[in-house]
GROMACS .gro file of C-alpha atoms in nm:
model
  339
    1MET     CA    1   0.000   0.000   0.000
    2SER     CA    2   0.116   0.357  -0.057
    3VAL     CA    3   0.028   0.717   0.021
    4LEU     CA    4  -0.048   0.991  -0.232
    5ILE     CA    5   0.094   1.326  -0.120
    6THR     CA    6  -0.062   1.619  -0.305
    7GLY     CA    7   0.162   1.926  -0.310
    8GLY     CA    8   0.449   1.701  -0.208
    9ALA     CA    9   0.717   1.928  -0.353
   10GLY     CA   10   0.602   2.226  -0.146
   11PHE     CA   11   0.740   2.351   0.183
   12ILE     CA   12   0.538   2.131   0.417
   13GLY     CA   13   0.475   1.854   0.165
   14SER     CA   14   0.846   1.796   0.099
   15HIS     CA   15   0.922   1.762   0.469
   16ALA     CA   16   0.628   1.523   0.507
   17ALA     CA   17   0.757   1.318   0.214
   18VAL     CA   18   1.092   1.281   0.392
   19GLU     CA   19   0.925   1.169   0.714
   20PHE     CA   20   0.699   0.917   0.538
   21LEU     CA   21   0.989   0.771   0.341
   22ASN     CA   22   1.206   0.748   0.652
   23ALA     CA   23   0.920   0.569   0.828
   24GLY     CA   24   0.914   0.304   0.555
   25TYR     CA   25   0.611   0.417   0.355
   26GLU     CA   26   0.582   0.392  -0.021
   27ILE     CA   27   0.470   0.731  -0.152
   28VAL     CA   28   0.347   0.892  -0.472
   29ILE     CA   29   0.393   1.268  -0.503
   30MET     CA   30   0.190   1.500  -0.723
   31ASP     CA   31   0.260   1.870  -0.766
   32ASN     CA   32   0.207   2.134  -1.035
   33PHE     CA   33   0.512   2.340  -0.925
   34SER     CA   34   0.304   2.659  -0.894
   35ASN     CA   35   0.486   2.734  -0.569
   36SER     CA   36   0.766   2.476  -0.570
   37LYS     CA   37   1.059   2.358  -0.781
   38PRO     CA   38   1.143   2.023  -0.947
   39VAL     CA   39   1.483   2.014  -0.774
   40VAL     CA   40   1.301   1.949  -0.446
   41LEU     CA   41   1.229   1.595  -0.562
   42ASP     CA   42   1.600   1.522  -0.603
   43ARG     CA   43   1.672   1.663  -0.260
   44ILE     CA   44   1.407   1.445  -0.098
   45LYS     CA   45   1.580   1.145  -0.255
   46GLN     CA   46   1.919   1.275  -0.140
   47ILE     CA   47   1.803   1.309   0.221
   48THR     CA   48   1.628   0.973   0.239
   49GLY     CA   49   1.823   0.761  -0.009
   50LYS     CA   50   1.487   0.639  -0.138
   51ASP     CA   51   1.294   0.671  -0.463
   52PHE     CA   52   0.925   0.737  -0.529
   53LYS     CA   53   0.682   0.799  -0.812
   54PHE     CA   54   0.607   1.156  -0.917
   55TYR     CA   55   0.334   1.310  -1.132
   56ARG     CA   56   0.332   1.667  -1.249
   57ALA     CA   57  -0.040   1.729  -1.223
   58ASP     CA   58  -0.298   1.985  -1.113
   59LEU     CA   59  -0.591   1.918  -0.882
   60LEU     CA   60  -0.819   2.095  -1.129
   61ASP     CA   61  -0.736   1.834  -1.394
   62LEU     CA   62  -0.964   1.540  -1.315
   63ALA     CA   63  -0.819   1.324  -1.593
   64SER     CA   64  -0.471   1.357  -1.441
   65LEU     CA   65  -0.603   1.264  -1.098
   66ASP     CA   66  -0.777   0.958  -1.240
   67LYS     CA   67  -0.455   0.858  -1.416
   68ILE     CA   68  -0.263   0.865  -1.089
   69PHE     CA   69  -0.511   0.637  -0.916
   70ASP     CA   70  -0.550   0.414  -1.222
   71GLU     CA   71  -0.175   0.361  -1.253
   72ASN     CA   72  -0.122   0.317  -0.878
   73PRO     CA   73  -0.397   0.092  -0.742
   74GLU     CA   74  -0.186   0.037  -0.431
   75ILE     CA   75  -0.266   0.391  -0.309
   76ASP     CA   76  -0.491   0.356  -0.005
   77SER     CA   77  -0.467   0.702   0.152
   78VAL     CA   78  -0.404   1.067   0.067
   79ILE     CA   79  -0.219   1.344   0.249
   80HIS     CA   80  -0.367   1.660   0.100
   81PHE     CA   81  -0.139   1.966   0.106
   82ALA     CA   82  -0.192   2.113  -0.241
   83GLY     CA   83  -0.346   2.458  -0.244
   84LEU     CA   84  -0.279   2.831  -0.258
   85LYS     CA   85  -0.184   2.952   0.088
   86ALA     CA   86  -0.089   3.322   0.115
   87VAL     CA   87  -0.330   3.513   0.337
   88GLY     CA   88  -0.255   3.856   0.190
   89GLU     CA   89  -0.274   3.732  -0.169
   90SER     CA   90  -0.608   3.565  -0.100
   91VAL     CA   91  -0.756   3.904  -0.008
   92SER     CA   92  -0.657   4.044  -0.347
   93LYS     CA   93  -0.730   3.724  -0.545
   94PRO     CA   94  -1.034   3.561  -0.381
   95LEU     CA   95  -1.168   3.398  -0.699
   96GLU     CA   96  -0.839   3.223  -0.765
   97TYR     CA   97  -0.824   3.094  -0.408
   98TYR     CA   98  -1.181   2.965  -0.395
   99HIS     CA   99  -1.151   2.800  -0.734
  100ASN     CA  100  -0.812   2.639  -0.680
  101ASN     CA  101  -0.853   2.524  -0.321
  102VAL     CA  102  -1.220   2.429  -0.304
  103THR     CA  103  -1.278   2.304  -0.658
  104GLY     CA  104  -0.945   2.123  -0.654
  105THR     CA  105  -1.038   1.938  -0.335
  106LEU     CA  106  -1.377   1.843  -0.482
  107MET     CA  107  -1.197   1.698  -0.785
  108LEU     CA  108  -0.959   1.505  -0.562
  109CYS     CA  109  -1.234   1.359  -0.345
  110ASP     CA  110  -1.438   1.264  -0.651
  111SER     CA  111  -1.147   1.072  -0.798
  112MET     CA  112  -1.068   0.912  -0.460
  113ARG     CA  113  -1.428   0.796  -0.419
  114ARG     CA  114  -1.444   0.640  -0.763
  115HIS     CA  115  -1.119   0.454  -0.698
  116GLY     CA  116  -1.219   0.330  -0.354
  117VAL     CA  117  -0.965   0.543  -0.166
  118LYS     CA  118  -1.144   0.682   0.137
  119THR     CA  119  -0.873   0.780   0.384
  120ILE     CA  120  -0.748   1.140   0.384
  121VAL     CA  121  -0.542   1.364   0.612
  122PHE     CA  122  -0.624   1.723   0.527
  123SER     CA  123  -0.394   2.021   0.566
  124SER     CA  124  -0.622   2.274   0.734
  125SER     CA  125  -0.530   2.585   0.928
  126ALA     CA  126  -0.589   2.777   1.246
  127THR     CA  127  -0.739   3.046   1.025
  128VAL     CA  128  -1.066   2.851   1.039
  129TYR     CA  129  -1.116   2.993   1.389
  130GLY     CA  130  -1.117   3.351   1.264
  131ALA     CA  131  -1.066   3.597   1.548
  132PRO     CA  132  -1.079   3.349   1.840
  133ASP     CA  133  -1.297   3.416   2.142
  134GLU     CA  134  -1.016   3.297   2.368
  135VAL     CA  135  -0.664   3.161   2.351
  136PRO     CA  136  -0.518   2.907   2.366
  137ILE     CA  137  -0.761   2.767   2.110
  138LYS     CA  138  -0.926   2.428   2.156
  139GLU     CA  139  -1.071   2.222   1.871
  140SER     CA  140  -1.417   2.282   2.019
  141ALA     CA  141  -1.386   2.656   1.949
  142ARG     CA  142  -1.622   2.818   1.701
  143VAL     CA  143  -1.521   2.758   1.340
  144GLY     CA  144  -1.615   2.997   1.062
  145ASN     CA  145  -1.603   3.369   1.001
  146ALA     CA  146  -1.243   3.345   0.886
  147THR     CA  147  -1.087   3.686   0.836
  148ASN     CA  148  -0.962   3.620   0.482
  149PRO     CA  149  -1.054   3.412   0.173
  150TYR     CA  150  -0.769   3.166   0.233
  151GLY     CA  151  -0.917   3.082   0.572
  152GLU     CA  152  -1.265   3.055   0.424
  153THR     CA  153  -1.143   2.796   0.173
  154LYS     CA  154  -1.022   2.585   0.465
  155VAL     CA  155  -1.359   2.626   0.641
  156MET     CA  156  -1.543   2.517   0.326
  157ILE     CA  157  -1.319   2.216   0.267
  158GLU     CA  158  -1.361   2.103   0.628
  159ARG     CA  159  -1.740   2.117   0.580
  160ILE     CA  160  -1.716   1.926   0.255
  161LEU     CA  161  -1.510   1.650   0.417
  162LYS     CA  162  -1.756   1.628   0.705
  163ASP     CA  163  -2.050   1.598   0.465
  164ILE     CA  164  -1.867   1.329   0.267
  165TYR     CA  165  -1.813   1.131   0.587
  166VAL     CA  166  -2.175   1.173   0.697
  167SER     CA  167  -2.289   1.039   0.361
  168ASP     CA  168  -2.047   0.743   0.364
  169LYS     CA  169  -1.906   0.612   0.692
  170GLU     CA  170  -1.635   0.420   0.506
  171TRP     CA  171  -1.442   0.745   0.482
  172ASN     CA  172  -1.168   0.815   0.735
  173VAL     CA  173  -1.084   1.183   0.770
  174SER     CA  174  -0.825   1.354   0.989
  175VAL     CA  175  -0.823   1.733   0.976
  176LEU     CA  176  -0.504   1.897   1.102
  177ARG     CA  177  -0.553   2.262   1.190
  178TYR     CA  178  -0.200   2.383   1.208
  179PHE     CA  179  -0.064   2.711   1.309
  180ASN     CA  180   0.251   2.881   1.167
  181PRO     CA  181   0.511   2.640   1.026
  182ILE     CA  182   0.867   2.770   1.006
  183GLY     CA  183   1.214   2.618   1.016
  184ALA     CA  184   1.367   2.374   0.769
  185HIS     CA  185   1.521   2.029   0.751
  186LYS     CA  186   1.844   2.012   0.950
  187SER     CA  187   2.033   1.908   0.635
  188GLY     CA  188   1.970   2.251   0.484
  189LEU     CA  189   1.860   2.079   0.161
  190ILE     CA  190   1.488   2.163   0.179
  191GLY     CA  191   1.311   2.465   0.323
  192GLU     CA  192   1.067   2.743   0.244
  193ASP     CA  193   1.123   2.914  -0.091
  194PRO     CA  194   0.814   3.116  -0.184
  195ASN     CA  195   0.776   3.281  -0.522
  196GLY     CA  196   0.845   3.655  -0.526
  197ILE     CA  197   0.836   3.862  -0.206
  198PRO     CA  198   0.756   3.633   0.090
  199ASN     CA  199   0.413   3.669   0.251
  200ASN     CA  200   0.509   3.487   0.570
  201LEU     CA  201   0.727   3.613   0.853
  202MET     CA  202   1.019   3.371   0.869
  203PRO     CA  203   1.111   3.357   0.498
  204TYR     CA  204   1.098   3.736   0.498
  205ILE     CA  205   1.331   3.747   0.799
  206THR     CA  206   1.576   3.508   0.632
  207LYS     CA  207   1.575   3.723   0.317
  208VAL     CA  208   1.665   4.026   0.530
  209ALA     CA  209   1.931   3.822   0.710
  210GLY     CA  210   2.078   3.718   0.375
  211GLY     CA  211   2.080   4.073   0.240
  212LYS     CA  212   1.813   4.002  -0.022
  213LEU     CA  213   1.569   4.248   0.136
  214PRO     CA  214   1.656   4.570   0.322
  215TYR     CA  215   1.433   4.532   0.627
  216LEU     CA  216   1.134   4.355   0.774
  217HIS     CA  217   0.791   4.517   0.744
  218VAL     CA  218   0.613   4.484   1.080
  219PHE     CA  219   0.245   4.533   1.009
  220GLY     CA  220   0.098   4.702   1.314
  221ASN     CA  221   0.221   4.760   1.669
  222ASP     CA  222  -0.114   4.843   1.825
  223TYR     CA  223  -0.257   4.494   1.868
  224ASN     CA  224  -0.376   4.377   2.207
  225THR     CA  225  -0.055   4.185   2.283
  226HIS     CA  226   0.242   4.228   2.518
  227ASP     CA  227   0.440   4.439   2.267
  228GLY     CA  228   0.167   4.548   2.027
  229THR     CA  229   0.271   4.314   1.743
  230GLY     CA  230   0.071   4.009   1.639
  231VAL     CA  231   0.122   3.689   1.837
  232ARG     CA  232   0.126   3.350   1.666
  233ASP     CA  233   0.204   2.988   1.745
  234TYR     CA  234   0.513   2.897   1.542
  235ILE     CA  235   0.585   2.529   1.485
  236HIS     CA  236   0.887   2.359   1.331
  237VAL     CA  237   0.799   2.217   0.990
  238VAL     CA  238   0.953   1.880   1.080
  239ASP     CA  239   0.728   1.854   1.387
  240LEU     CA  240   0.435   1.939   1.163
  241ALA     CA  241   0.537   1.677   0.906
  242ARG     CA  242   0.555   1.412   1.177
  243ALA     CA  243   0.204   1.501   1.290
  244HIS     CA  244   0.076   1.376   0.954
  245LEU     CA  245   0.241   1.041   1.014
  246LYS     CA  246   0.076   1.015   1.355
  247ALA     CA  247  -0.259   1.122   1.211
  248LEU     CA  248  -0.253   0.858   0.937
  249GLU     CA  249  -0.151   0.584   1.178
  250SER     CA  250  -0.422   0.687   1.422
  251ILE     CA  251  -0.705   0.720   1.172
  252LYS     CA  252  -0.648   0.371   1.034
  253GLU     CA  253  -0.699   0.238   1.386
  254ARG     CA  254  -0.974   0.468   1.511
  255ARG     CA  255  -1.168   0.544   1.190
  256GLY     CA  256  -1.424   0.823   1.147
  257ILE     CA  257  -1.354   1.198   1.129
  258ASP     CA  258  -1.165   1.410   1.378
  259TYR     CA  259  -0.990   1.746   1.415
  260PHE     CA  260  -0.657   1.832   1.573
  261ASN     CA  261  -0.469   2.151   1.650
  262ILE     CA  262  -0.104   2.117   1.554
  263GLY     CA  263   0.099   2.379   1.736
  264THR     CA  264   0.336   2.421   2.028
  265GLY     CA  265   0.086   2.593   2.255
  266THR     CA  266   0.318   2.893   2.296
  267GLY     CA  267   0.257   3.230   2.134
  268TYR     CA  268   0.537   3.455   2.009
  269SER     CA  269   0.500   3.808   1.875
  270VAL     CA  270   0.668   3.934   1.560
  271LEU     CA  271   0.926   4.118   1.769
  272ASP     CA  272   0.979   3.807   1.984
  273ILE     CA  273   1.078   3.622   1.667
  274VAL     CA  274   1.312   3.901   1.561
  275LYS     CA  275   1.482   3.881   1.901
  276ALA     CA  276   1.495   3.500   1.900
  277TYR     CA  277   1.648   3.500   1.553
  278LYS     CA  278   1.932   3.723   1.668
  279GLU     CA  279   1.990   3.513   1.978
  280ALA     CA  280   1.998   3.189   1.776
  281THR     CA  281   2.207   3.312   1.483
  282GLY     CA  282   2.382   3.633   1.584
  283VAL     CA  283   2.214   3.814   1.295
  284GLU     CA  284   2.027   4.136   1.376
  285ILE     CA  285   1.713   4.192   1.169
  286LYS     CA  286   1.631   4.549   1.072
  287TYR     CA  287   1.261   4.628   1.077
  288GLU     CA  288   1.015   4.913   1.036
  289ILE     CA  289   0.670   4.946   1.191
  290GLU     CA  290   0.391   5.001   0.938
  291GLY     CA  291   0.011   4.998   0.933
  292ARG     CA  292  -0.194   4.687   0.998
  293ARG     CA  293  -0.242   4.434   0.721
  294PRO     CA  294  -0.600   4.339   0.621
  295GLY     CA  295  -0.715   4.010   0.769
  296ASP     CA  296  -0.468   3.993   1.059
  297ILE     CA  297  -0.576   3.938   1.421
  298ASP     CA  298  -0.425   4.003   1.766
  299ALA     CA  299  -0.324   3.659   1.886
  300CYS     CA  300  -0.363   3.299   1.778
  301PHE     CA  301  -0.203   2.999   1.948
  302ALA     CA  302  -0.304   2.642   2.007
  303ASP     CA  303  -0.408   2.414   2.285
  304PRO     CA  304  -0.237   2.099   2.149
  305THR     CA  305  -0.364   1.868   2.427
  306LYS     CA  306  -0.592   1.663   2.201
  307ALA     CA  307  -0.314   1.584   1.952
  308ARG     CA  308  -0.091   1.473   2.237
  309GLU     CA  309  -0.354   1.254   2.403
  310ILE     CA  310  -0.509   1.095   2.093
  311LEU     CA  311  -0.235   1.100   1.828
  312GLY     CA  312   0.057   1.065   2.066
  313TRP     CA  313   0.214   1.367   1.899
  314THR     CA  314   0.390   1.659   2.060
  315ALA     CA  315   0.621   1.928   1.925
  316GLU     CA  316   0.988   1.853   1.992
  317TYR     CA  317   1.158   2.166   1.855
  318ASP     CA  318   1.161   2.508   2.023
  319ILE     CA  319   1.185   2.859   1.879
  320THR     CA  320   1.566   2.851   1.888
  321ASP     CA  321   1.566   2.537   1.674
  322MET     CA  322   1.323   2.698   1.432
  323CYS     CA  323   1.535   3.011   1.390
  324ARG     CA  324   1.860   2.817   1.364
  325ASP     CA  325   1.729   2.577   1.098
  326SER     CA  326   1.568   2.861   0.902
  327ASN     CA  327   1.900   3.044   0.902
  328ASN     CA  328   2.086   2.728   0.801
  329TRP     CA  329   1.852   2.686   0.503
  330GLN     CA  330   1.907   3.046   0.397
  331ARG     CA  331   2.287   3.026   0.426
  332ASN     CA  332   2.299   2.705   0.222
  333ASN     CA  333   2.050   2.833  -0.035
  334PRO     CA  334   2.085   3.213  -0.059
  335ASN     CA  335   1.877   3.211  -0.378
  336GLY     CA  336   1.640   2.939  -0.263
  337TYR     CA  337   1.607   2.653  -0.510
  338GLY     CA  338   1.693   2.891  -0.794
  339GLU     CA  339   2.067   2.835  -0.783
   0.00000   0.00000   0.00000
């Protein structure tokens, strides 16, 4: 049996591919390279010493999805990462986000159903909680009213997966609502390499550290937090990747549908990260305070108790590890995968 990893050449998907291969799984990766590079596949093989099948395909192409399942009848589960993911971009391009993320997932689930593959671990997000009523956030918190189109696509997909399960109890669904993945593989071979100007904090910081950008834009210092800048739960991407392993193992034993927060349970502000980066690497990050960015909220961090108790998963890396590994990735790949 094998696992299909959609978006497996992306930031999180590539790290998950490494963890699944190292755990002895056979995998099939599909990716359209809209926000990733082909060289990632070679680096996954270099890290693991293992091979895998790859398909360059788009979720919106049903014929390509059917081909993958037709040619690989051993696939019995899917880890679903593929999707557009930049919060700020989703505000300016809502149609593209709804079409790609929601329609693409519908296509995937349709093809899965027709090929008898009914186990899926879905890459959701803490954005489904919108502006939380309280933090840390539990899985029982209100879902909906996301503050941006990206978050709304995750809300919609979660509802779709629930409705699919209600209609057919043979489906096994694990929804991982994860917080803010940063860091990189300790080898420095794979990491986050977004197209254009980074939308997320850590890749922007590493670009400043590497001299590619002049300074960090800090969007708002008047939030209701200890230093006025937004507080988030940052999690090492390797910890996050391992959560998908635990989720797949658990769902095959427990069956049904369930939801898990994947975070450390500790909130750090933007300026906390700037300070931690300097302490971990010796590199001082220049920054300038600017106005708030649409769609951002005060604070968002997880209560990861459920994942620990049910999945047996807990984050192993701290903020120093995250900053150090991010810096290591940047130093080894000053131009990302473009070298």
